[in-house]
PDB file of C-alpha atoms in Angstrom:
ATOM      1  CA  SER A 237     106.480  76.696  83.443  1.00 87.00           C
ATOM      2  CA  GLN A 238     103.410  75.111  82.402  1.00 89.00           C
ATOM      3  CA  THR A 239     101.731  75.157  79.177  1.00 93.00           C
ATOM      4  CA  ILE A 240      98.173  73.998  77.958  1.00 97.00           C
ATOM      5  CA  HIS A 241      97.316  72.873  74.549  1.00 96.00           C
ATOM      6  CA  GLN A 242      94.321  72.479  72.740  1.00 97.00           C
ATOM      7  CA  TRP A 243      93.690  71.208  69.528  1.00 95.00           C
ATOM      8  CA  PRO A 244      92.348  71.439  66.896  1.00 96.00           C
ATOM      9  CA  ALA A 245      92.575  75.142  66.955  1.00 96.00           C
ATOM     10  CA  THR A 246      89.284  75.407  64.507  1.00 97.00           C
ATOM     11  CA  LEU A 247      86.799  72.813  63.169  1.00 97.00           C
ATOM     12  CA  VAL A 248      83.939  72.349  60.926  1.00 97.00           C
ATOM     13  CA  GLN A 249      81.965  69.519  61.132  1.00 97.00           C
ATOM     14  CA  PRO A 250      78.559  68.498  59.806  1.00 97.00           C
ATOM     15  CA  VAL A 251      75.137  68.312  62.587  1.00 97.00           C
ATOM     16  CA  GLY A 252      75.331  64.840  63.270  1.00 97.00           C
ATOM     17  CA  SER A 253      78.992  64.102  63.431  1.00 97.00           C
ATOM     18  CA  PRO A 254      81.181  62.920  66.172  1.00 97.00           C
ATOM     19  CA  LEU A 255      83.249  65.588  68.250  1.00 97.00           C
ATOM     20  CA  SER A 256      86.736  65.178  69.866  1.00 97.00           C
ATOM     21  CA  LEU A 257      88.701  67.599  71.571  1.00 98.00           C
ATOM     22  CA  GLU A 258      91.783  67.087  73.380  1.00 98.00           C
ATOM     23  CA  CYS A 259      93.417  69.472  76.056  1.00 98.00           C
ATOM     24  CA  THR A 260      96.806  68.626  77.610  1.00 98.00           C
ATOM     25  CA  VAL A 261      98.892  70.379  80.349  1.00 97.00           C
ATOM     26  CA  GLU A 262     102.458  70.118  80.480  1.00 96.00           C
ATOM     27  CA  GLY A 263     104.618  71.134  83.896  1.00 93.00           C
ATOM     28  CA  THR A 264     102.356  70.111  86.987  1.00 91.00           C
ATOM     29  CA  SER A 265     101.018  67.148  88.127  1.00 89.00           C
ATOM     30  CA  ASN A 266      97.450  66.787  89.740  1.00 91.00           C
ATOM     31  CA  PRO A 267      95.776  69.882  88.122  1.00 93.00           C
ATOM     32  CA  ASN A 268      91.853  70.453  88.284  1.00 92.00           C
ATOM     33  CA  LEU A 269      90.563  70.435  84.455  1.00 95.00           C
ATOM     34  CA  TYR A 270      87.715  72.634  82.848  1.00 95.00           C
ATOM     35  CA  TRP A 271      85.941  72.655  80.051  1.00 96.00           C
ATOM     36  CA  TYR A 272      83.754  75.742  78.620  1.00 95.00           C
ATOM     37  CA  ARG A 273      82.080  77.011  75.883  1.00 95.00           C
ATOM     38  CA  GLN A 274      81.768  80.489  74.854  1.00 93.00           C
ATOM     39  CA  ALA A 275      79.125  81.757  72.038  1.00 84.00           C
ATOM     40  CA  ALA A 276      79.367  84.724  70.566  1.00 75.00           C
ATOM     41  CA  GLY A 277      78.884  87.624  72.181  1.00 69.00           C
ATOM     42  CA  ARG A 278      78.224  85.838  75.400  1.00 72.00           C
ATOM     43  CA  GLY A 279      80.442  85.091  78.202  1.00 84.00           C
ATOM     44  CA  LEU A 280      81.609  81.500  79.841  1.00 91.00           C
ATOM     45  CA  GLN A 281      79.313  78.127  80.226  1.00 90.00           C
ATOM     46  CA  LEU A 282      81.389  76.123  82.085  1.00 92.00           C
ATOM     47  CA  LEU A 283      80.538  72.725  80.916  1.00 94.00           C
ATOM     48  CA  PHE A 284      82.694  69.956  83.023  1.00 94.00           C
ATOM     49  CA  TYR A 285      85.420  70.060  85.596  1.00 91.00           C
ATOM     50  CA  SER A 286      87.712  67.256  86.955  1.00 93.00           C
ATOM     51  CA  VAL A 287      89.793  66.678  90.031  1.00 90.00           C
ATOM     52  CA  GLY A 288      91.324  63.484  88.947  1.00 91.00           C
ATOM     53  CA  ILE A 289      91.764  60.826  86.571  1.00 93.00           C
ATOM     54  CA  GLY A 290      88.234  59.459  85.774  1.00 90.00           C
ATOM     55  CA  GLN A 291      86.666  61.744  87.900  1.00 91.00           C
ATOM     56  CA  ILE A 292      84.100  64.557  86.090  1.00 92.00           C
ATOM     57  CA  SER A 293      81.734  67.040  87.213  1.00 89.00           C
ATOM     58  CA  SER A 294      79.191  67.672  84.071  1.00 88.00           C
ATOM     59  CA  GLU A 295      77.759  71.262  85.184  1.00 84.00           C
ATOM     60  CA  VAL A 296      74.950  71.477  82.173  1.00 80.00           C
ATOM     61  CA  PRO A 297      73.380  68.095  81.212  1.00 65.00           C
ATOM     62  CA  GLN A 298      73.475  68.158  77.282  1.00 78.00           C
ATOM     63  CA  ASN A 299      74.899  66.499  74.069  1.00 87.00           C
ATOM     64  CA  LEU A 300      78.492  66.294  75.521  1.00 94.00           C
ATOM     65  CA  SER A 301      80.494  64.148  77.764  1.00 95.00           C
ATOM     66  CA  ALA A 302      83.694  64.670  79.086  1.00 96.00           C
ATOM     67  CA  SER A 303      86.833  62.211  79.899  1.00 96.00           C
ATOM     68  CA  ARG A 304      90.017  62.027  82.321  1.00 97.00           C
ATOM     69  CA  PRO A 305      92.192  59.340  80.865  1.00 95.00           C
ATOM     70  CA  GLN A 306      95.643  60.710  82.031  1.00 95.00           C
ATOM     71  CA  ASP A 307      96.637  63.174  84.963  1.00 95.00           C
ATOM     72  CA  ARG A 308      97.379  65.685  82.404  1.00 96.00           C
ATOM     73  CA  GLN A 309      94.257  64.839  79.510  1.00 97.00           C
ATOM     74  CA  PHE A 310      91.031  66.126  79.253  1.00 97.00           C
ATOM     75  CA  ILE A 311      88.972  65.221  76.149  1.00 97.00           C
ATOM     76  CA  LEU A 312      85.223  66.599  75.293  1.00 97.00           C
ATOM     77  CA  SER A 313      83.086  64.447  73.072  1.00 97.00           C
ATOM     78  CA  SER A 314      79.716  64.130  71.637  1.00 96.00           C
ATOM     79  CA  LYS A 315      78.255  61.533  69.252  1.00 95.00           C
ATOM     80  CA  LYS A 316      76.343  63.863  67.525  1.00 96.00           C
ATOM     81  CA  LEU A 317      77.116  67.369  66.837  1.00 96.00           C
ATOM     82  CA  LEU A 318      74.304  70.054  66.939  1.00 94.00           C
ATOM     83  CA  LEU A 319      73.765  73.361  65.413  1.00 94.00           C
ATOM     84  CA  SER A 320      73.773  74.840  68.849  1.00 91.00           C
ATOM     85  CA  ASP A 321      76.939  73.228  69.655  1.00 93.00           C
ATOM     86  CA  SER A 322      78.874  76.027  67.981  1.00 93.00           C
ATOM     87  CA  GLY A 323      81.238  77.972  69.851  1.00 94.00           C
ATOM     88  CA  PHE A 324      84.611  78.946  70.862  1.00 96.00           C
ATOM     89  CA  TYR A 325      86.232  75.791  73.365  1.00 97.00           C
ATOM     90  CA  LEU A 326      87.861  76.573  75.845  1.00 97.00           C
ATOM     91  CA  CYS A 327      90.074  74.152  78.322  1.00 98.00           C
ATOM     92  CA  ALA A 328      91.563  75.724  81.496  1.00 97.00           C
ATOM     93  CA  TRP A 329      93.698  74.086  84.683  1.00 95.00           C
ATOM     94  CA  SER A 330      94.050  75.162  88.236  1.00 92.00           C
ATOM     95  CA  PRO A 331      96.571  73.901  90.818  1.00 89.00           C
ATOM     96  CA  GLY A 332      94.873  70.625  92.346  1.00 75.00           C
ATOM     97  CA  THR A 333      96.282  70.797  95.850  1.00 69.00           C
ATOM     98  CA  SER A 334      98.145  74.124  96.440  1.00 67.00           C
ATOM     99  CA  GLY A 335      95.038  76.230  97.234  1.00 68.00           C
ATOM    100  CA  ARG A 336      95.499  78.458  94.907  1.00 79.00           C
ATOM    101  CA  PRO A 337      92.166  79.204  93.202  1.00 85.00           C
ATOM    102  CA  GLU A 338      93.344  80.691  89.515  1.00 90.00           C
ATOM    103  CA  GLN A 339      92.954  79.395  86.313  1.00 93.00           C
ATOM    104  CA  TYR A 340      94.970  79.418  83.358  1.00 95.00           C
ATOM    105  CA  PHE A 341      93.147  78.717  80.117  1.00 97.00           C
ATOM    106  CA  GLY A 342      94.284  77.266  76.800  1.00 97.00           C
ATOM    107  CA  PRO A 343      93.860  79.153  73.152  1.00 97.00           C
ATOM    108  CA  GLY A 344      90.826  77.206  72.356  1.00 96.00           C
ATOM    109  CA  THR A 345      89.307  75.187  69.328  1.00 97.00           C
ATOM    110  CA  ARG A 346      86.661  77.449  67.528  1.00 96.00           C
ATOM    111  CA  LEU A 347      83.661  74.997  66.329  1.00 96.00           C
ATOM    112  CA  THR A 348      81.442  75.465  63.627  1.00 96.00           C
ATOM    113  CA  VAL A 349      78.803  72.848  62.741  1.00 96.00           C
ATOM    114  CA  THR A 350      77.275  73.249  59.919  1.00 97.00           C
TER     115      THR A 350
ATOM    116  CA  ALA B  89      75.715  80.650  96.560  1.00 73.00           C
ATOM    117  CA  GLN B  90      77.763  83.467  94.118  1.00 82.00           C
ATOM    118  CA  SER B  91      77.214  85.544  91.358  1.00 89.00           C
ATOM    119  CA  VAL B  92      79.009  88.457  89.516  1.00 93.00           C
ATOM    120  CA  THR B  93      77.638  91.398  87.751  1.00 95.00           C
ATOM    121  CA  GLN B  94      79.829  93.097  85.255  1.00 95.00           C
ATOM    122  CA  LEU B  95      78.131  96.592  84.887  1.00 93.00           C
ATOM    123  CA  GLY B  96      77.983  97.764  80.626  1.00 91.00           C
ATOM    124  CA  SER B  97      78.843  95.399  78.475  1.00 92.00           C
ATOM    125  CA  HIS B  98      80.710  98.076  75.930  1.00 95.00           C
ATOM    126  CA  VAL B  99      83.079 100.715  77.362  1.00 97.00           C
ATOM    127  CA  SER B 100      84.659 102.905  75.143  1.00 97.00           C
ATOM    128  CA  VAL B 101      87.426 105.449  76.012  1.00 97.00           C
ATOM    129  CA  SER B 102      89.771 107.485  74.298  1.00 97.00           C
ATOM    130  CA  GLU B 103      93.751 106.567  74.345  1.00 97.00           C
ATOM    131  CA  GLY B 104      95.297 108.041  77.114  1.00 97.00           C
ATOM    132  CA  ALA B 105      92.393 108.070  79.135  1.00 98.00           C
ATOM    133  CA  LEU B 106      91.186 106.189  82.561  1.00 98.00           C
ATOM    134  CA  VAL B 107      89.945 102.941  82.222  1.00 98.00           C
ATOM    135  CA  LEU B 108      87.421 101.803  84.719  1.00 98.00           C
ATOM    136  CA  LEU B 109      85.608  98.532  84.208  1.00 98.00           C
ATOM    137  CA  ARG B 110      82.810  97.602  87.080  1.00 98.00           C
ATOM    138  CA  CYS B 111      82.371  94.237  88.538  1.00 97.00           C
ATOM    139  CA  ASN B 112      79.736  93.439  91.681  1.00 96.00           C
ATOM    140  CA  TYR B 113      80.083  90.310  93.322  1.00 93.00           C
ATOM    141  CA  SER B 114      77.675  88.213  95.280  1.00 90.00           C
ATOM    142  CA  SER B 115      79.185  85.666  97.908  1.00 81.00           C
ATOM    143  CA  SER B 116      77.933  84.471 101.072  1.00 73.00           C
ATOM    144  CA  VAL B 117      81.850  84.316 102.372  1.00 75.00           C
ATOM    145  CA  PRO B 118      84.587  85.886 101.649  1.00 73.00           C
ATOM    146  CA  PRO B 119      85.712  85.281  97.982  1.00 82.00           C
ATOM    147  CA  TYR B 120      88.423  84.966  95.542  1.00 90.00           C
ATOM    148  CA  LEU B 121      88.100  87.558  92.840  1.00 93.00           C
ATOM    149  CA  PHE B 122      90.042  87.840  89.536  1.00 95.00           C
ATOM    150  CA  TRP B 123      90.366  89.792  86.278  1.00 97.00           C
ATOM    151  CA  TYR B 124      91.193  88.121  83.146  1.00 97.00           C
ATOM    152  CA  VAL B 125      91.390  89.463  79.583  1.00 97.00           C
ATOM    153  CA  GLN B 126      90.377  87.709  76.423  1.00 96.00           C
ATOM    154  CA  TYR B 127      92.561  88.954  72.916  1.00 95.00           C
ATOM    155  CA  PRO B 128      90.264  88.029  69.866  1.00 90.00           C
ATOM    156  CA  ASN B 129      89.915  84.246  68.996  1.00 88.00           C
ATOM    157  CA  GLN B 130      92.377  83.600  72.689  1.00 93.00           C
ATOM    158  CA  GLY B 131      92.079  82.277  75.375  1.00 95.00           C
ATOM    159  CA  LEU B 132      91.871  84.169  78.692  1.00 96.00           C
ATOM    160  CA  GLN B 133      94.567  85.555  80.346  1.00 96.00           C
ATOM    161  CA  LEU B 134      94.938  86.493  84.200  1.00 96.00           C
ATOM    162  CA  LEU B 135      95.352  89.882  85.026  1.00 97.00           C
ATOM    163  CA  LEU B 136      94.946  89.840  88.401  1.00 95.00           C
ATOM    164  CA  LYS B 137      93.726  88.273  91.256  1.00 93.00           C
ATOM    165  CA  TYR B 138      92.652  88.965  95.208  1.00 91.00           C
ATOM    166  CA  THR B 139      93.399  86.609  97.723  1.00 85.00           C
ATOM    167  CA  SER B 140      92.327  88.107 101.236  1.00 77.00           C
ATOM    168  CA  ALA B 141      95.379  89.870 101.492  1.00 76.00           C
ATOM    169  CA  ALA B 142      96.217  93.697 100.752  1.00 84.00           C
ATOM    170  CA  THR B 143      92.626  95.226  99.189  1.00 88.00           C
ATOM    171  CA  LEU B 144      94.344  97.000  96.238  1.00 94.00           C
ATOM    172  CA  VAL B 145      95.654  94.224  93.563  1.00 94.00           C
ATOM    173  CA  LYS B 146      98.038  95.042  91.353  1.00 95.00           C
ATOM    174  CA  GLY B 147      98.541  93.567  87.954  1.00 95.00           C
ATOM    175  CA  ILE B 148      99.970  93.397  84.609  1.00 95.00           C
ATOM    176  CA  ASN B 149      99.899  95.890  81.933  1.00 94.00           C
ATOM    177  CA  GLY B 150      99.126  98.640  84.218  1.00 96.00           C
ATOM    178  CA  PHE B 151      96.136  97.138  85.501  1.00 97.00           C
ATOM    179  CA  GLU B 152      95.098  97.623  89.252  1.00 97.00           C
ATOM    180  CA  ALA B 153      91.660  96.630  90.977  1.00 97.00           C
ATOM    181  CA  GLU B 154      90.641  97.406  94.516  1.00 94.00           C
ATOM    182  CA  PHE B 155      88.378  95.331  96.487  1.00 93.00           C
ATOM    183  CA  LYS B 156      85.790  96.849  98.369  1.00 92.00           C
ATOM    184  CA  LYS B 157      83.717  94.671 100.865  1.00 89.00           C
ATOM    185  CA  SER B 158      81.339  97.448 102.044  1.00 90.00           C
ATOM    186  CA  GLU B 159      80.397  97.722  98.388  1.00 92.00           C
ATOM    187  CA  THR B 160      81.090  94.449  97.197  1.00 92.00           C
ATOM    188  CA  SER B 161      82.731  95.668  94.072  1.00 94.00           C
ATOM    189  CA  PHE B 162      86.227  94.790  92.294  1.00 96.00           C
ATOM    190  CA  HIS B 163      86.546  97.368  89.882  1.00 97.00           C
ATOM    191  CA  LEU B 164      89.377  97.356  87.042  1.00 98.00           C
ATOM    192  CA  THR B 165      91.476 100.401  86.337  1.00 98.00           C
ATOM    193  CA  LYS B 166      94.142 101.769  84.432  1.00 98.00           C
ATOM    194  CA  PRO B 167      95.099 105.308  84.774  1.00 97.00           C
ATOM    195  CA  SER B 168      95.441 105.729  80.847  1.00 97.00           C
ATOM    196  CA  ALA B 169      94.278 103.446  78.154  1.00 97.00           C
ATOM    197  CA  HIS B 170      96.343 101.982  75.104  1.00 97.00           C
ATOM    198  CA  MET B 171      95.404 100.902  72.003  1.00 97.00           C
ATOM    199  CA  SER B 172      96.174  97.216  72.785  1.00 96.00           C
ATOM    200  CA  ASP B 173      94.048  97.321  76.057  1.00 97.00           C
ATOM    201  CA  ALA B 174      91.095  96.703  73.462  1.00 97.00           C
ATOM    202  CA  ALA B 175      89.648  93.207  74.227  1.00 96.00           C
ATOM    203  CA  GLU B 176      87.437  91.547  76.184  1.00 96.00           C
ATOM    204  CA  TYR B 177      87.660  91.713  80.026  1.00 97.00           C
ATOM    205  CA  PHE B 178      85.582  89.393  82.752  1.00 97.00           C
ATOM    206  CA  CYS B 179      85.693  89.443  86.461  1.00 96.00           C
ATOM    207  CA  ALA B 180      85.054  86.205  87.987  1.00 94.00           C
ATOM    208  CA  VAL B 181      84.328  85.207  91.631  1.00 92.00           C
ATOM    209  CA  SER B 182      85.307  81.644  93.076  1.00 87.00           C
ATOM    210  CA  LEU B 183      84.421  79.651  95.959  1.00 78.00           C
ATOM    211  CA  SER B 184      86.306  76.923  97.905  1.00 73.00           C
ATOM    212  CA  SER B 185      84.315  73.436  97.040  1.00 70.00           C
ATOM    213  CA  GLY B 186      85.109  70.425  98.685  1.00 68.00           C
ATOM    214  CA  GLY B 187      88.734  71.620  98.120  1.00 66.00           C
ATOM    215  CA  SER B 188      88.375  72.582  94.477  1.00 74.00           C
ATOM    216  CA  TYR B 189      87.753  75.827  93.328  1.00 81.00           C
ATOM    217  CA  ILE B 190      84.555  76.583  91.024  1.00 85.00           C
ATOM    218  CA  PRO B 191      84.537  80.296  89.199  1.00 88.00           C
ATOM    219  CA  THR B 192      81.673  81.735  88.404  1.00 90.00           C
ATOM    220  CA  PHE B 193      82.094  84.606  85.447  1.00 93.00           C
ATOM    221  CA  GLY B 194      80.426  87.808  84.593  1.00 93.00           C
ATOM    222  CA  ARG B 195      79.214  88.122  81.249  1.00 92.00           C
ATOM    223  CA  GLY B 196      82.664  90.447  79.944  1.00 94.00           C
ATOM    224  CA  THR B 197      83.052  93.805  79.365  1.00 96.00           C
ATOM    225  CA  SER B 198      84.309  95.015  75.734  1.00 96.00           C
ATOM    226  CA  LEU B 199      86.629  97.875  75.776  1.00 97.00           C
ATOM    227  CA  ILE B 200      87.124  99.872  72.578  1.00 97.00           C
ATOM    228  CA  VAL B 201      89.599 102.429  72.683  1.00 97.00           C
ATOM    229  CA  HIS B 202      89.617 105.219  70.220  1.00 96.00           C
ATOM    230  CA  PRO B 203      92.786 106.848  68.708  1.00 94.00           C
TER     231      PRO B 203
END
């Protein structure tokens, strides 16, 4: 079976500090990978998605970047955090070539920028 | 272009009562439709999906949803609410984009279950 991991689970960082969140998927190959942000009381905002190694599509220009160094690894980064970067960050995957459209989500990372 | 509207940011029901969460979509072609559930401080979990097969879709935890093309709706129902159903529910629509699927999520509906 497939599993998706995210770490850390929680993070408190000062404004201006760097950020690195990691997401890995097990039990599948060539997944599509996604990063979402969920602000308090709001829906999901798609930040980035990737259909393969080194292929990143950005949905919202902002203070964040993403990378996919390996097939099942997706990293969300920032060089200098802003207060507005606080939120719940979710990674998700979907089957890349099977034609199945559903997504499977990780447990999330709660980021608080102080 | 695709969009999703979830009517009601909060729905409150008594335990044992019918649950009805509303979702309307807009899509230029027949879409894939989903309901996800999110418990506090957790990721989203797929409840059910519509992928152009049967219009009445059964999911986990006793939930079901009916695809009505004429009404562009995909409402989520459960005959009898349990306390454990209290959570945030998201409707999503997805279309193919170059072989991958990029979903659009609604803003979510918080289900409150009273004893």
